[in-house]
């Protein structure tokens, strides 16, 4: 059986008392029906009812139509014929009408079977001016059926049946499928209310239809199809927006014309109607290039608290402030729509996926994230789940006043997976909630929202224990429950400008307001010069806390030393820090650095007791520094010259330190080895000093640092041979070795010059960026002063 689509326009469609749509079915054609009195001109009648039914249909509603049957209005006749069609098993439509030549009023109507006549193929002109078939022709449903009901108006204002054809030339639809026919499909008032409620809760069309079928006891009793449900949801959202999305689309088109870097895209659904819209301005795209490592897809505004179903993509800048990566207007919320949205956003961000993404706890969104961002770590917002808890467990909260606090403590304050698991099951048993389906579901998803499972991934948060992972919207303070689409277009620009001014103010504070140092530590002074003001304050808190912590060595092997770190007087609450002395790298069981890229107090305590006085470069993440946005493109174009220089220097430094530590360990075993190691170190130091002073070469086995340590290793491992060689004459160097040494010295000098040039170049580039930043701050300060 073929189903005809139920067309719903953007405007509000009213339904009469029988639930029959009026509007797009009515076709007024001034074409007289052949035969009898239809060609007569009738006097106009002032009492014609042109809208809703104003009285009862005359006659028994179970009767078949017959000639002479009277109705109070045209609509009453239409309603009667449609009810008759529902009982019999066919769909109806309005075919032709006849108007009065005197005033144009309708004086005759023809209601026909929906399969009456034959469809005429429509063509539209092609590019060459010729005809071109439409791209998606509709299914053929017309078979020339003659069944119809003709009514005309009488002088007394009554509408009388003047013609009735009962017979059909096609099979009729059985009662269990009659709800699929177009003229019998409508969304009733109670169904609308239920759809609005479920849609506000974020449930999609398929889920809503399942709920309706269960509520009404079957699809036949529902009275419409899933397509009708989708159409109503779309039209309902467009009404809720307080305006047509075309207004927003026109705005985005204009922005793109002004700046081609302004990105926007529109999704078309299966009916080729406008569905979701996404856009990202140039600043949002630039922000992502700096801070796109972690992203939040904020769906707060899908809730029924708001009229505006939109969702921004946001992140966190180097001041810990929210930054915008793009916005979406959500009219259709199917999995296909979210997949389109995420793919489009990824394309706008030049195809670079984030390390992690945070979203609402939503099954459809989860499926789309898995499809588009398979490598990204997906986290559900913990605070949205806490909000769900208030709804899903309201009866538990009302009966047990301590449950909510214990639930929060179990989730947020446990510090290991084992501790969380034990606490969770204790809580479940205590309140006898083992059979609660919602708790079972969120426990199954625990690895995507409980903090102890997520600490190994970067989410750009200052602390694991803070409450900032609630998805605070970028547009808080600008959008409320009564904001319409037209208002949002204006507020969008205000919000973006305001956020930018706050970032400039934070830049100004970082540059011109020096933080107060609390310790004599060189590391604190270094951090104050590197980090932004807000990030330094957080780092300073961790550093100061190390003064109350003790680090105890619990295991020591060749590669790694393990420390147990605990606050003084709280040895029962300790953390394990694994520290590689040679590489100056550490990892802590709290995993704060992995989660936030800021060192925790536990690692800093180990650094303090092992005399690491400055931050190793690997622990300074550029996205948290005051130069996070300086010269990103320049650095890419110059192949990261400064970073390359720093990395090469650090590599050489670390290699030398690692080798030296190895021979210190070996040389300290006994007095004899100690003396040999000291002699070898002194000899190596002299050779390095001579090389740095004169550039003069020595033998290939000992002239380079690598050769020095090769010699050192040989002497430490063989003390007897070392004594023989330590006082012996130097090995003569042949001419070939001299040439190699000379070329090596020239090459080294060239490398030193290149590194010097690179350093000078990057210094100039940094100065330019710093001057640009200072000018920007001054301009914004002047603007703020003028506003004041």
mmCIF file of N, CA, C and O in Angstrom, residues 44-129:
data_model
loop_
_atom_site.group_PDB
_atom_site.id
_atom_site.type_symbol
_atom_site.label_atom_id
_atom_site.label_comp_id
_atom_site.label_asym_id
_atom_site.label_seq_id
_atom_site.Cartn_x
_atom_site.Cartn_y
_atom_site.Cartn_z
ATOM 1 N N UNK A 44 -26.191 35.528 -3.995
ATOM 2 C CA UNK A 44 -25.305 35.343 -2.835
ATOM 3 C C UNK A 44 -26.089 35.251 -1.549
ATOM 4 O O UNK A 44 -27.180 35.793 -1.440
ATOM 5 N N UNK A 45 -25.471 34.551 -0.567
ATOM 6 C CA UNK A 45 -26.139 34.387 0.718
ATOM 7 C C UNK A 45 -25.164 34.759 1.826
ATOM 8 O O UNK A 45 -24.053 34.250 1.896
ATOM 9 N N UNK A 46 -25.553 35.698 2.702
ATOM 10 C CA UNK A 46 -24.647 36.229 3.707
ATOM 11 C C UNK A 46 -24.294 35.239 4.794
ATOM 12 O O UNK A 46 -23.320 35.423 5.522
ATOM 13 N N UNK A 47 -25.032 34.185 4.961
ATOM 14 C CA UNK A 47 -24.802 33.271 6.071
ATOM 15 C C UNK A 47 -23.921 32.092 5.757
ATOM 16 O O UNK A 47 -23.918 31.123 6.499
ATOM 17 N N UNK A 48 -23.159 32.159 4.664
ATOM 18 C CA UNK A 48 -22.280 31.041 4.316
ATOM 19 C C UNK A 48 -21.187 30.876 5.373
ATOM 20 O O UNK A 48 -20.544 31.828 5.753
ATOM 21 N N UNK A 49 -21.021 29.669 5.859
ATOM 22 C CA UNK A 49 -19.968 29.377 6.830
ATOM 23 C C UNK A 49 -18.727 28.968 6.049
ATOM 24 O O UNK A 49 -18.739 28.000 5.313
ATOM 25 N N UNK A 50 -17.642 29.711 6.204
ATOM 26 C CA UNK A 50 -16.445 29.443 5.421
ATOM 27 C C UNK A 50 -15.312 28.840 6.240
ATOM 28 O O UNK A 50 -14.276 28.545 5.695
ATOM 29 N N UNK A 51 -15.491 28.670 7.541
ATOM 30 C CA UNK A 51 -14.382 28.161 8.346
ATOM 31 C C UNK A 51 -14.762 26.926 9.114
ATOM 32 O O UNK A 51 -14.981 25.861 8.567
ATOM 33 N N UNK A 52 -14.908 27.066 10.436
ATOM 34 C CA UNK A 52 -15.179 25.905 11.274
ATOM 35 C C UNK A 52 -16.656 25.516 11.200
ATOM 36 O O UNK A 52 -17.510 26.300 10.828
ATOM 37 N N UNK A 53 -16.904 24.281 11.649
ATOM 38 C CA UNK A 53 -18.280 23.793 11.669
ATOM 39 C C UNK A 53 -19.050 24.539 12.736
ATOM 40 O O UNK A 53 -18.618 24.647 13.870
ATOM 41 N N UNK A 54 -20.215 25.101 12.383
ATOM 42 C CA UNK A 54 -20.986 25.885 13.345
ATOM 43 C C UNK A 54 -22.203 25.148 13.863
ATOM 44 O O UNK A 54 -22.903 25.619 14.734
ATOM 45 N N UNK A 55 -22.483 23.991 13.337
ATOM 46 C CA UNK A 55 -23.644 23.241 13.794
ATOM 47 C C UNK A 55 -23.469 21.760 13.573
ATOM 48 O O UNK A 55 -22.400 21.289 13.234
ATOM 49 N N UNK A 56 -24.483 20.976 13.745
ATOM 50 C CA UNK A 56 -24.399 19.530 13.608
ATOM 51 C C UNK A 56 -24.663 19.117 12.166
ATOM 52 O O UNK A 56 -25.317 19.810 11.407
ATOM 53 N N UNK A 57 -24.104 17.978 11.809
ATOM 54 C CA UNK A 57 -24.396 17.408 10.500
ATOM 55 C C UNK A 57 -25.783 16.784 10.552
ATOM 56 O O UNK A 57 -26.111 16.051 11.471
ATOM 57 N N UNK A 58 -26.603 17.142 9.550
ATOM 58 C CA UNK A 58 -27.962 16.606 9.535
ATOM 59 C C UNK A 58 -27.943 15.152 9.107
ATOM 60 O O UNK A 58 -27.254 14.765 8.171
ATOM 61 N N UNK A 59 -28.682 14.340 9.791
ATOM 62 C CA UNK A 59 -28.778 12.937 9.440
ATOM 63 C C UNK A 59 -27.891 12.075 10.311
ATOM 64 O O UNK A 59 -27.064 12.547 11.065
ATOM 65 N N UNK A 60 -28.043 10.794 10.221
ATOM 66 C CA UNK A 60 -27.271 9.816 10.983
ATOM 67 C C UNK A 60 -25.864 9.725 10.398
ATOM 68 O O UNK A 60 -25.680 9.533 9.200
ATOM 69 N N UNK A 61 -24.831 9.829 11.268
ATOM 70 C CA UNK A 61 -23.453 9.832 10.803
ATOM 71 C C UNK A 61 -23.056 8.483 10.219
ATOM 72 O O UNK A 61 -22.056 8.375 9.538
ATOM 73 N N UNK A 62 -23.809 7.399 10.502
ATOM 74 C CA UNK A 62 -23.490 6.084 9.966
ATOM 75 C C UNK A 62 -24.132 5.844 8.609
ATOM 76 O O UNK A 62 -23.908 4.816 7.995
ATOM 77 N N UNK A 63 -24.918 6.806 8.147
ATOM 78 C CA UNK A 63 -25.563 6.646 6.851
ATOM 79 C C UNK A 63 -24.601 6.904 5.716
ATOM 80 O O UNK A 63 -23.599 7.592 5.871
ATOM 81 N N UNK A 64 -24.918 6.328 4.545
ATOM 82 C CA UNK A 64 -24.194 6.688 3.340
ATOM 83 C C UNK A 64 -24.733 8.017 2.834
ATOM 84 O O UNK A 64 -25.884 8.373 3.073
ATOM 85 N N UNK A 65 -23.907 8.780 2.129
ATOM 86 C CA UNK A 65 -24.414 10.019 1.532
ATOM 87 C C UNK A 65 -25.503 9.702 0.496
ATOM 88 O O UNK A 65 -25.504 8.630 -0.115
ATOM 89 N N UNK A 66 -26.408 10.639 0.300
ATOM 90 C CA UNK A 66 -27.453 10.478 -0.718
ATOM 91 C C UNK A 66 -27.814 11.867 -1.233
ATOM 92 O O UNK A 66 -27.612 12.880 -0.554
ATOM 93 N N UNK A 67 -28.306 11.927 -2.446
ATOM 94 C CA UNK A 67 -28.679 13.207 -3.052
ATOM 95 C C UNK A 67 -29.828 13.822 -2.258
ATOM 96 O O UNK A 67 -30.781 13.144 -1.878
ATOM 97 N N UNK A 68 -29.728 15.122 -1.990
ATOM 98 C CA UNK A 68 -30.721 15.825 -1.201
ATOM 99 C C UNK A 68 -30.337 15.954 0.265
ATOM 100 O O UNK A 68 -30.994 16.669 1.022
ATOM 101 N N UNK A 69 -29.301 15.256 0.692
ATOM 102 C CA UNK A 69 -28.844 15.347 2.082
ATOM 103 C C UNK A 69 -28.335 16.760 2.356
ATOM 104 O O UNK A 69 -27.635 17.348 1.537
ATOM 105 N N UNK A 70 -28.716 17.349 3.510
ATOM 106 C CA UNK A 70 -28.391 18.739 3.799
ATOM 107 C C UNK A 70 -27.385 18.862 4.948
ATOM 108 O O UNK A 70 -27.378 18.056 5.863
ATOM 109 N N UNK A 71 -26.571 19.933 4.858
ATOM 110 C CA UNK A 71 -25.579 20.249 5.884
ATOM 111 C C UNK A 71 -25.620 21.743 6.167
ATOM 112 O O UNK A 71 -25.997 22.534 5.296
ATOM 113 N N UNK A 72 -25.237 22.119 7.371
ATOM 114 C CA UNK A 72 -25.259 23.529 7.726
ATOM 115 C C UNK A 72 -24.129 24.308 7.072
ATOM 116 O O UNK A 72 -24.208 25.518 6.946
ATOM 117 N N UNK A 73 -23.045 23.615 6.709
ATOM 118 C CA UNK A 73 -21.907 24.321 6.123
ATOM 119 C C UNK A 73 -21.160 23.391 5.189
ATOM 120 O O UNK A 73 -21.342 22.175 5.211
ATOM 121 N N UNK A 74 -20.329 24.005 4.392
ATOM 122 C CA UNK A 74 -19.465 23.240 3.495
ATOM 123 C C UNK A 74 -18.528 22.341 4.282
ATOM 124 O O UNK A 74 -18.288 21.187 3.921
ATOM 125 N N UNK A 75 -18.016 22.860 5.411
ATOM 126 C CA UNK A 75 -17.096 22.077 6.232
ATOM 127 C C UNK A 75 -17.790 20.878 6.859
ATOM 128 O O UNK A 75 -17.184 19.818 7.034
ATOM 129 N N UNK A 76 -19.052 21.036 7.217
ATOM 130 C CA UNK A 76 -19.792 19.909 7.776
ATOM 131 C C UNK A 76 -19.951 18.808 6.737
ATOM 132 O O UNK A 76 -19.833 17.614 7.045
ATOM 133 N N UNK A 77 -20.181 19.195 5.491
ATOM 134 C CA UNK A 77 -20.297 18.217 4.414
ATOM 135 C C UNK A 77 -18.959 17.498 4.203
ATOM 136 O O UNK A 77 -18.915 16.277 4.033
ATOM 137 N N UNK A 78 -17.906 18.265 4.228
ATOM 138 C CA UNK A 78 -16.572 17.674 4.050
ATOM 139 C C UNK A 78 -16.259 16.690 5.179
ATOM 140 O O UNK A 78 -15.738 15.589 4.945
ATOM 141 N N UNK A 79 -16.577 17.081 6.421
ATOM 142 C CA UNK A 79 -16.314 16.221 7.567
ATOM 143 C C UNK A 79 -17.119 14.933 7.493
ATOM 144 O O UNK A 79 -16.605 13.846 7.783
ATOM 145 N N UNK A 80 -18.370 15.045 7.071
ATOM 146 C CA UNK A 80 -19.221 13.862 6.955
ATOM 147 C C UNK A 80 -18.666 12.893 5.915
ATOM 148 O O UNK A 80 -18.567 11.689 6.155
ATOM 149 N N UNK A 81 -18.280 13.420 4.759
ATOM 150 C CA UNK A 81 -17.777 12.559 3.696
ATOM 151 C C UNK A 81 -16.455 11.894 4.114
ATOM 152 O O UNK A 81 -16.197 10.738 3.786
ATOM 153 N N UNK A 82 -15.629 12.626 4.861
ATOM 154 C CA UNK A 82 -14.353 12.048 5.295
ATOM 155 C C UNK A 82 -14.567 10.934 6.327
ATOM 156 O O UNK A 82 -13.861 9.927 6.324
ATOM 157 N N UNK A 83 -15.559 11.122 7.226
ATOM 158 C CA UNK A 83 -15.873 10.059 8.181
ATOM 159 C C UNK A 83 -16.432 8.825 7.472
ATOM 160 O O UNK A 83 -16.115 7.686 7.831
ATOM 161 N N UNK A 84 -17.244 9.070 6.475
ATOM 162 C CA UNK A 84 -17.760 7.968 5.658
ATOM 163 C C UNK A 84 -16.597 7.235 4.968
ATOM 164 O O UNK A 84 -16.537 6.000 4.948
ATOM 165 N N UNK A 85 -15.638 8.009 4.432
ATOM 166 C CA UNK A 85 -14.489 7.413 3.747
ATOM 167 C C UNK A 85 -13.651 6.587 4.711
ATOM 168 O O UNK A 85 -13.112 5.546 4.340
ATOM 169 N N UNK A 86 -13.540 7.048 5.950
ATOM 170 C CA UNK A 86 -12.763 6.292 6.947
ATOM 171 C C UNK A 86 -13.418 4.948 7.215
ATOM 172 O O UNK A 86 -12.716 3.925 7.339
ATOM 173 N N UNK A 87 -14.754 4.917 7.328
ATOM 174 C CA UNK A 87 -15.446 3.658 7.573
ATOM 175 C C UNK A 87 -15.298 2.712 6.394
ATOM 176 O O UNK A 87 -15.116 1.510 6.562
ATOM 177 N N UNK A 88 -15.338 3.264 5.196
ATOM 178 C CA UNK A 88 -15.299 2.424 3.997
ATOM 179 C C UNK A 88 -13.877 1.989 3.680
ATOM 180 O O UNK A 88 -13.650 0.842 3.280
ATOM 181 N N UNK A 89 -12.924 2.936 3.815
ATOM 182 C CA UNK A 89 -11.537 2.569 3.573
ATOM 183 C C UNK A 89 -10.881 3.283 2.414
ATOM 184 O O UNK A 89 -10.140 2.653 1.648
ATOM 185 N N UNK A 90 -11.108 4.584 2.269
ATOM 186 C CA UNK A 90 -10.406 5.355 1.248
ATOM 187 C C UNK A 90 -10.141 6.764 1.772
ATOM 188 O O UNK A 90 -10.693 7.187 2.777
ATOM 189 N N UNK A 91 -9.263 7.467 1.085
ATOM 190 C CA UNK A 91 -8.895 8.822 1.471
ATOM 191 C C UNK A 91 -9.598 9.819 0.560
ATOM 192 O O UNK A 91 -9.907 9.508 -0.601
ATOM 193 N N UNK A 92 -9.865 11.009 1.070
ATOM 194 C CA UNK A 92 -10.583 12.027 0.297
ATOM 195 C C UNK A 92 -9.710 13.264 0.090
ATOM 196 O O UNK A 92 -8.715 13.460 0.774
ATOM 197 N N UNK A 93 -10.114 14.070 -0.864
ATOM 198 C CA UNK A 93 -9.524 15.376 -1.077
ATOM 199 C C UNK A 93 -10.547 16.278 -1.746
ATOM 200 O O UNK A 93 -11.557 15.812 -2.284
ATOM 201 N N UNK A 94 -10.284 17.580 -1.683
ATOM 202 C CA UNK A 94 -11.150 18.549 -2.346
ATOM 203 C C UNK A 94 -10.675 18.694 -3.775
ATOM 204 O O UNK A 94 -9.490 18.962 -4.017
ATOM 205 N N UNK A 95 -11.571 18.530 -4.734
ATOM 206 C CA UNK A 95 -11.169 18.541 -6.131
ATOM 207 C C UNK A 95 -11.442 19.883 -6.805
ATOM 208 O O UNK A 95 -10.514 20.618 -7.116
ATOM 209 N N UNK A 96 -12.703 20.214 -7.000
ATOM 210 C CA UNK A 96 -13.039 21.423 -7.756
ATOM 211 C C UNK A 96 -14.077 22.236 -7.005
ATOM 212 O O UNK A 96 -14.786 21.726 -6.123
ATOM 213 N N UNK A 97 -14.169 23.492 -7.356
ATOM 214 C CA UNK A 97 -15.189 24.363 -6.777
ATOM 215 C C UNK A 97 -15.740 25.280 -7.864
ATOM 216 O O UNK A 97 -15.112 25.491 -8.905
ATOM 217 N N UNK A 98 -16.890 25.804 -7.563
ATOM 218 C CA UNK A 98 -17.518 26.754 -8.488
ATOM 219 C C UNK A 98 -17.846 28.016 -7.716
ATOM 220 O O UNK A 98 -18.361 27.946 -6.607
ATOM 221 N N UNK A 99 -17.537 29.149 -8.286
ATOM 222 C CA UNK A 99 -17.745 30.425 -7.616
ATOM 223 C C UNK A 99 -18.845 31.224 -8.316
ATOM 224 O O UNK A 99 -19.100 31.065 -9.503
ATOM 225 N N UNK A 100 -19.414 32.112 -7.532
ATOM 226 C CA UNK A 100 -20.423 33.027 -8.066
ATOM 227 C C UNK A 100 -19.747 34.089 -8.923
ATOM 228 O O UNK A 100 -18.718 34.646 -8.538
ATOM 229 N N UNK A 101 -20.319 34.356 -10.103
ATOM 230 C CA UNK A 101 -19.750 35.393 -10.959
ATOM 231 C C UNK A 101 -20.003 36.789 -10.403
ATOM 232 O O UNK A 101 -19.376 37.749 -10.815
ATOM 233 N N UNK A 102 -20.911 36.877 -9.463
ATOM 234 C CA UNK A 102 -21.256 38.188 -8.922
ATOM 235 C C UNK A 102 -20.253 38.648 -7.883
ATOM 236 O O UNK A 102 -19.757 39.769 -7.950
ATOM 237 N N UNK A 103 -19.925 37.800 -6.882
ATOM 238 C CA UNK A 103 -19.015 38.225 -5.813
ATOM 239 C C UNK A 103 -17.881 37.245 -5.563
ATOM 240 O O UNK A 103 -17.080 37.432 -4.640
ATOM 241 N N UNK A 104 -17.776 36.198 -6.358
ATOM 242 C CA UNK A 104 -16.673 35.267 -6.214
ATOM 243 C C UNK A 104 -16.822 34.271 -5.083
ATOM 244 O O UNK A 104 -15.902 33.495 -4.819
ATOM 245 N N UNK A 105 -17.949 34.267 -4.396
ATOM 246 C CA UNK A 105 -18.151 33.328 -3.288
ATOM 247 C C UNK A 105 -18.304 31.906 -3.823
ATOM 248 O O UNK A 105 -18.862 31.684 -4.910
ATOM 249 N N UNK A 106 -17.811 30.920 -3.055
ATOM 250 C CA UNK A 106 -17.917 29.518 -3.457
ATOM 251 C C UNK A 106 -19.365 29.071 -3.296
ATOM 252 O O UNK A 106 -19.967 29.230 -2.234
ATOM 253 N N UNK A 107 -19.895 28.494 -4.360
ATOM 254 C CA UNK A 107 -21.282 28.043 -4.310
ATOM 255 C C UNK A 107 -21.410 26.537 -4.544
ATOM 256 O O UNK A 107 -22.496 25.972 -4.390
ATOM 257 N N UNK A 108 -20.295 25.875 -4.894
ATOM 258 C CA UNK A 108 -20.351 24.440 -5.133
ATOM 259 C C UNK A 108 -18.977 23.821 -4.864
ATOM 260 O O UNK A 108 -17.951 24.400 -5.196
ATOM 261 N N UNK A 109 -18.989 22.632 -4.233
ATOM 262 C CA UNK A 109 -17.749 21.918 -3.927
ATOM 263 C C UNK A 109 -17.859 20.472 -4.389
ATOM 264 O O UNK A 109 -18.939 19.879 -4.331
ATOM 265 N N UNK A 110 -16.686 19.930 -4.794
ATOM 266 C CA UNK A 110 -16.614 18.516 -5.142
ATOM 267 C C UNK A 110 -15.572 17.856 -4.259
ATOM 268 O O UNK A 110 -14.392 18.246 -4.260
ATOM 269 N N UNK A 111 -16.001 16.859 -3.468
ATOM 270 C CA UNK A 111 -15.091 16.061 -2.653
ATOM 271 C C UNK A 111 -14.947 14.706 -3.327
ATOM 272 O O UNK A 111 -15.955 14.043 -3.610
ATOM 273 N N UNK A 112 -13.707 14.274 -3.588
ATOM 274 C CA UNK A 112 -13.494 13.076 -4.391
ATOM 275 C C UNK A 112 -12.599 12.104 -3.641
ATOM 276 O O UNK A 112 -11.968 12.437 -2.634
ATOM 277 N N UNK A 113 -12.554 10.887 -4.164
ATOM 278 C CA UNK A 113 -11.579 9.907 -3.677
ATOM 279 C C UNK A 113 -10.187 10.407 -4.031
ATOM 280 O O UNK A 113 -9.971 10.980 -5.111
ATOM 281 N N UNK A 114 -9.240 10.187 -3.138
ATOM 282 C CA UNK A 114 -7.885 10.688 -3.366
ATOM 283 C C UNK A 114 -7.246 10.071 -4.598
ATOM 284 O O UNK A 114 -6.271 10.619 -5.127
ATOM 285 N N UNK A 115 -7.786 8.973 -5.119
ATOM 286 C CA UNK A 115 -7.224 8.306 -6.289
ATOM 287 C C UNK A 115 -7.989 8.678 -7.565
ATOM 288 O O UNK A 115 -7.857 8.030 -8.587
ATOM 289 N N UNK A 116 -8.749 9.768 -7.487
ATOM 290 C CA UNK A 116 -9.497 10.277 -8.642
ATOM 291 C C UNK A 116 -8.532 10.862 -9.668
ATOM 292 O O UNK A 116 -7.486 11.430 -9.315
ATOM 293 N N UNK A 117 -8.867 10.769 -10.943
ATOM 294 C CA UNK A 117 -8.079 11.385 -11.999
ATOM 295 C C UNK A 117 -6.721 10.735 -12.204
ATOM 296 O O UNK A 117 -6.444 9.639 -11.715
ATOM 297 N N UNK A 118 -5.861 11.439 -12.969
ATOM 298 C CA UNK A 118 -4.504 10.992 -13.244
ATOM 299 C C UNK A 118 -3.565 12.175 -13.071
ATOM 300 O O UNK A 118 -3.902 13.313 -13.440
ATOM 301 N N UNK A 119 -2.398 11.918 -12.498
ATOM 302 C CA UNK A 119 -1.446 13.006 -12.269
ATOM 303 C C UNK A 119 -0.762 13.388 -13.559
ATOM 304 O O UNK A 119 -0.316 12.540 -14.324
ATOM 305 N N UNK A 120 -0.649 14.693 -13.799
ATOM 306 C CA UNK A 120 0.045 15.218 -14.969
ATOM 307 C C UNK A 120 1.505 15.445 -14.599
ATOM 308 O O UNK A 120 1.806 16.086 -13.596
ATOM 309 N N UNK A 121 2.410 14.884 -15.404
ATOM 310 C CA UNK A 121 3.832 15.049 -15.135
ATOM 311 C C UNK A 121 4.229 16.513 -15.310
ATOM 312 O O UNK A 121 3.970 17.115 -16.339
ATOM 313 N N UNK A 122 4.861 17.073 -14.275
ATOM 314 C CA UNK A 122 5.300 18.466 -14.338
ATOM 315 C C UNK A 122 6.749 18.513 -14.783
ATOM 316 O O UNK A 122 7.558 17.682 -14.417
ATOM 317 N N UNK A 123 7.044 19.514 -15.581
ATOM 318 C CA UNK A 123 8.407 19.719 -16.046
ATOM 319 C C UNK A 123 8.848 21.117 -15.705
ATOM 320 O O UNK A 123 8.032 22.029 -15.559
ATOM 321 N N UNK A 124 10.124 21.284 -15.555
ATOM 322 C CA UNK A 124 10.665 22.623 -15.353
ATOM 323 C C UNK A 124 11.791 22.843 -16.349
ATOM 324 O O UNK A 124 12.460 21.899 -16.772
ATOM 325 N N UNK A 125 12.003 24.083 -16.781
ATOM 326 C CA UNK A 125 13.011 24.337 -17.813
ATOM 327 C C UNK A 125 14.403 23.982 -17.346
ATOM 328 O O UNK A 125 14.772 24.221 -16.205
ATOM 329 N N UNK A 126 15.192 23.367 -18.229
ATOM 330 C CA UNK A 126 16.579 23.048 -17.919
ATOM 331 C C UNK A 126 17.479 24.229 -18.192
ATOM 332 O O UNK A 126 17.035 25.314 -18.559
ATOM 333 N N UNK A 127 18.787 24.005 -18.048
ATOM 334 C CA UNK A 127 19.743 25.088 -18.252
ATOM 335 C C UNK A 127 19.743 25.569 -19.702
ATOM 336 O O UNK A 127 20.038 26.716 -19.979
ATOM 337 N N UNK A 128 19.432 24.647 -20.625
ATOM 338 C CA UNK A 128 19.444 25.018 -22.037
ATOM 339 C C UNK A 128 18.104 25.540 -22.492
ATOM 340 O O UNK A 128 17.880 25.760 -23.681
ATOM 341 N N UNK A 129 17.172 25.747 -21.547
ATOM 342 C CA UNK A 129 15.855 26.253 -21.903
ATOM 343 C C UNK A 129 14.866 25.165 -22.204
ATOM 344 O O UNK A 129 13.665 25.406 -22.299
#
